[in-house]
C-alpha positions in Angstrom: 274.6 -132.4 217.5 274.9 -129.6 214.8 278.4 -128.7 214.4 279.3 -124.8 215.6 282.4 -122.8 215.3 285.4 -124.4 215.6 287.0 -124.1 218.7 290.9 -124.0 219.7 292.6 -126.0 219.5 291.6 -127.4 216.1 287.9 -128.2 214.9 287.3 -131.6 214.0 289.4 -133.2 211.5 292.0 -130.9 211.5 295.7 -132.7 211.5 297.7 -130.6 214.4 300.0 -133.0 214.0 301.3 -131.8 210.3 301.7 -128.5 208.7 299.4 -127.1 206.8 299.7 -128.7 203.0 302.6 -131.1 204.0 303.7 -132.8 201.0 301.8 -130.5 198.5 302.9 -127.2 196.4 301.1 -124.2 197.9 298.7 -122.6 195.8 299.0 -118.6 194.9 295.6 -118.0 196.6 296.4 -120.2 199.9 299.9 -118.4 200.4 298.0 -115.1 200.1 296.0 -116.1 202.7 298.2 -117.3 205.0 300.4 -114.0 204.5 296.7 -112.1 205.0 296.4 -114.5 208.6 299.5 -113.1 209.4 299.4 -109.4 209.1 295.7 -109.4 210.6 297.2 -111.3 213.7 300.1 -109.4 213.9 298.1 -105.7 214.0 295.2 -107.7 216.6 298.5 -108.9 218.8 300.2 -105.5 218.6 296.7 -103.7 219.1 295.6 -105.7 222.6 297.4 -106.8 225.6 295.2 -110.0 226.2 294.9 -113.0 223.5 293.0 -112.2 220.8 290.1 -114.2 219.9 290.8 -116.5 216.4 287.8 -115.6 214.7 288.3 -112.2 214.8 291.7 -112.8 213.5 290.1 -114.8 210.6 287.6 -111.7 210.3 289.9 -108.7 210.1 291.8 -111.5 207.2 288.7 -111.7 205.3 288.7 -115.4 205.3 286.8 -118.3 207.3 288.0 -119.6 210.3 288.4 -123.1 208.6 291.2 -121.4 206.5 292.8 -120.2 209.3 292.8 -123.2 211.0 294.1 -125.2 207.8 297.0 -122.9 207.9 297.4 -122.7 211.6 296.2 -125.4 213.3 296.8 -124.2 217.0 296.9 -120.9 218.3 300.8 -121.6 219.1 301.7 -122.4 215.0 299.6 -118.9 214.4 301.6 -117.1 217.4 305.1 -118.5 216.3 304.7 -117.8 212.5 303.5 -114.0 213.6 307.1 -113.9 215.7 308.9 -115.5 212.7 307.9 -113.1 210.1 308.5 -110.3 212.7 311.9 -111.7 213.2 312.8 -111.5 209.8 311.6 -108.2 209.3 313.7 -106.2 212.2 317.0 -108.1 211.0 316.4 -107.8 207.6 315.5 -104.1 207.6 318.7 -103.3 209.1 320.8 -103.7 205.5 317.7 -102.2 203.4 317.5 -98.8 206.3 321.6 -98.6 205.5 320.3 -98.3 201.6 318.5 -95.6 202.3 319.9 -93.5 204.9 323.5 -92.6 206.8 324.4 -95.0 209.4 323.3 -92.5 212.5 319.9 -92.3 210.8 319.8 -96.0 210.0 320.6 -96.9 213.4 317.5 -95.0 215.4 314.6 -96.0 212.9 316.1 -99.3 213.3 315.9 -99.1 217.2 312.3 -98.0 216.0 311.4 -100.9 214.2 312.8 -103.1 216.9 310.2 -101.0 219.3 307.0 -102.1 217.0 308.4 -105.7 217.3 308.1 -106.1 220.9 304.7 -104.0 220.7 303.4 -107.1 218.4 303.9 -109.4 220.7 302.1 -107.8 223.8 299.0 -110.1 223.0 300.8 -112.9 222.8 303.2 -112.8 225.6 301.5 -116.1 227.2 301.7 -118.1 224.2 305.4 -117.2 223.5 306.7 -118.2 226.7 305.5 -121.7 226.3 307.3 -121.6 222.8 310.4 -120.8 224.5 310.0 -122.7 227.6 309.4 -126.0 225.2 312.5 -124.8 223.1 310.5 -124.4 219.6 311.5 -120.7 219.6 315.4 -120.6 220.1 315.8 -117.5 222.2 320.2 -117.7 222.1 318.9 -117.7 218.4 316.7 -114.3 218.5 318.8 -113.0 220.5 322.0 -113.5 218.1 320.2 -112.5 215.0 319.5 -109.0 216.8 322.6 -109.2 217.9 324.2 -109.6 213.7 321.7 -106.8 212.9 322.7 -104.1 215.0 326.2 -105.1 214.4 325.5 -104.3 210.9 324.5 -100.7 211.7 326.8 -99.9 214.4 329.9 -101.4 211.7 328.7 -98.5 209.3 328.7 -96.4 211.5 332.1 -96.6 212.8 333.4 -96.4 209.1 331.5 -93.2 208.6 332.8 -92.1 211.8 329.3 -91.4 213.1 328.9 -94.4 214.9 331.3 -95.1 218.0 333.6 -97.6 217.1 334.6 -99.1 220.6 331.2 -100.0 221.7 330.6 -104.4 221.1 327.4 -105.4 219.2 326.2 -107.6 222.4 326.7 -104.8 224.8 324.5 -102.6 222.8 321.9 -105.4 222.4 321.7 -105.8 226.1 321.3 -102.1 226.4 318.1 -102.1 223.8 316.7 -105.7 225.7 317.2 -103.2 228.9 315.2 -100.4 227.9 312.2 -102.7 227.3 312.7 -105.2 230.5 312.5 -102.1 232.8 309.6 -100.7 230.9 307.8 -103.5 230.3 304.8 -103.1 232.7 304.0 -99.0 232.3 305.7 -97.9 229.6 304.2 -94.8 227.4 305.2 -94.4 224.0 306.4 -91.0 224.8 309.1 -93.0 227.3 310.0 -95.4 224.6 311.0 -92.8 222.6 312.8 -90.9 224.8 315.3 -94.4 226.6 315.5 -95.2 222.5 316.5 -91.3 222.0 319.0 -91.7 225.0 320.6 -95.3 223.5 321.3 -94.0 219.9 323.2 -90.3 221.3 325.5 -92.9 223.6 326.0 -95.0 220.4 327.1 -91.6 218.6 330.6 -90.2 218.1 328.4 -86.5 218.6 325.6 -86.9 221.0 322.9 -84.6 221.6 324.0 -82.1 224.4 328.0 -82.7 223.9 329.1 -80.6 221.2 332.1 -78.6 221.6 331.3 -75.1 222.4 
């Protein structure tokens, strides 16, 4: 039989069993293709509420679906290195948003930039929960590096004085999970905006709507 497309989970010959290039330096041209897998999959996931078909992942990457498939051997390896690299980003944007802009400021495009995360993962909400379920995504994990991350912000705050001081890092984590858990379903962007609006003035020493007269 002639051989088509591969299929998921692997085509033929493919070792789901190892990582991609186990043993071996990566080459400059694979890792720029396996950073180009992940940015197309993470704009298809955020774009689409249903799974997103590989090979038009390996299209909008400009590369074959046997290159995707020699980085990623599964849709789950694709799915969890999309979530790691989105991970990284929302904590480690946190310190570099502080850089740039006073705490109070920091603090809601952060709360932004949290918002595009969980948008990201809407087409691949299925594959996740088996990552979590099976314990190869640590949620106490996520959940603490969020956790550190808004700490950050909300700590600079408070020493500026624009930033309340008595509020705890995990309370204001479970706030943010909040917002998204109640909205998960019918949420418009508008509404987002608004709940993420209504978290940062309770987080402020002067919220919207409360100055003295």
């Amino acid at each position: 039989m002639t051989a088509s497309t591969p299929r998921e989970p692997a085509p033929t010959g493919a070792r789901a069993d190892l990582p991609a290039g186990a043993g071996r330096p990566v080459r400059a041209d694979a890792r720029r293709n396996r950073d180009k897998l992940i940015d197309a999959a993470r704009a298809a996931f955020a774009a689409s509420d249903d799974p997103v078909a590989l090979e038009a992942i390996a299209r909008a990457a400009g590369v074959g679906i046997g290159t995707l498939y020699r980085n990623f051997p599964t849709r789950e390896a694709l799915v969890e290195a999309v979530y790691a690299a989105e991970l990284d980003d929302v904590v480690t944007s946190a310190p570099a948003l502080l850089d740039a802009f006073p705490p109070e400021v920091a603090l809601r495009a952060w709360l932004d930039r949290y918002a595009a995360f969980v948008a990201t993962k809407r087409g691949m909400l299925d594959t996740l929960r088996a990552g979590f379920s099976s314990g190869r995504i640590a949620t106490a994990a996520t959940r603490e590096r969020f956790t550190g991350a808004l700490g950050t912000l909300l700590t600079a705050g408070a020493r500026t004085g624009a930033l309340r001081a008595d509020v705890a890092p995990e309370d204001a984590t479970l706030m943010l999970l909040g917002v998204f858990l109640a909205t998960a379903d019918d949420a418009t962007p508008d509404q987002t905006t608004r709940l993420l609006d209504l978290l940062a003035d309770a987080l402020s020493t002067a919220p919207k709507g409360h100055e003295p007269a």
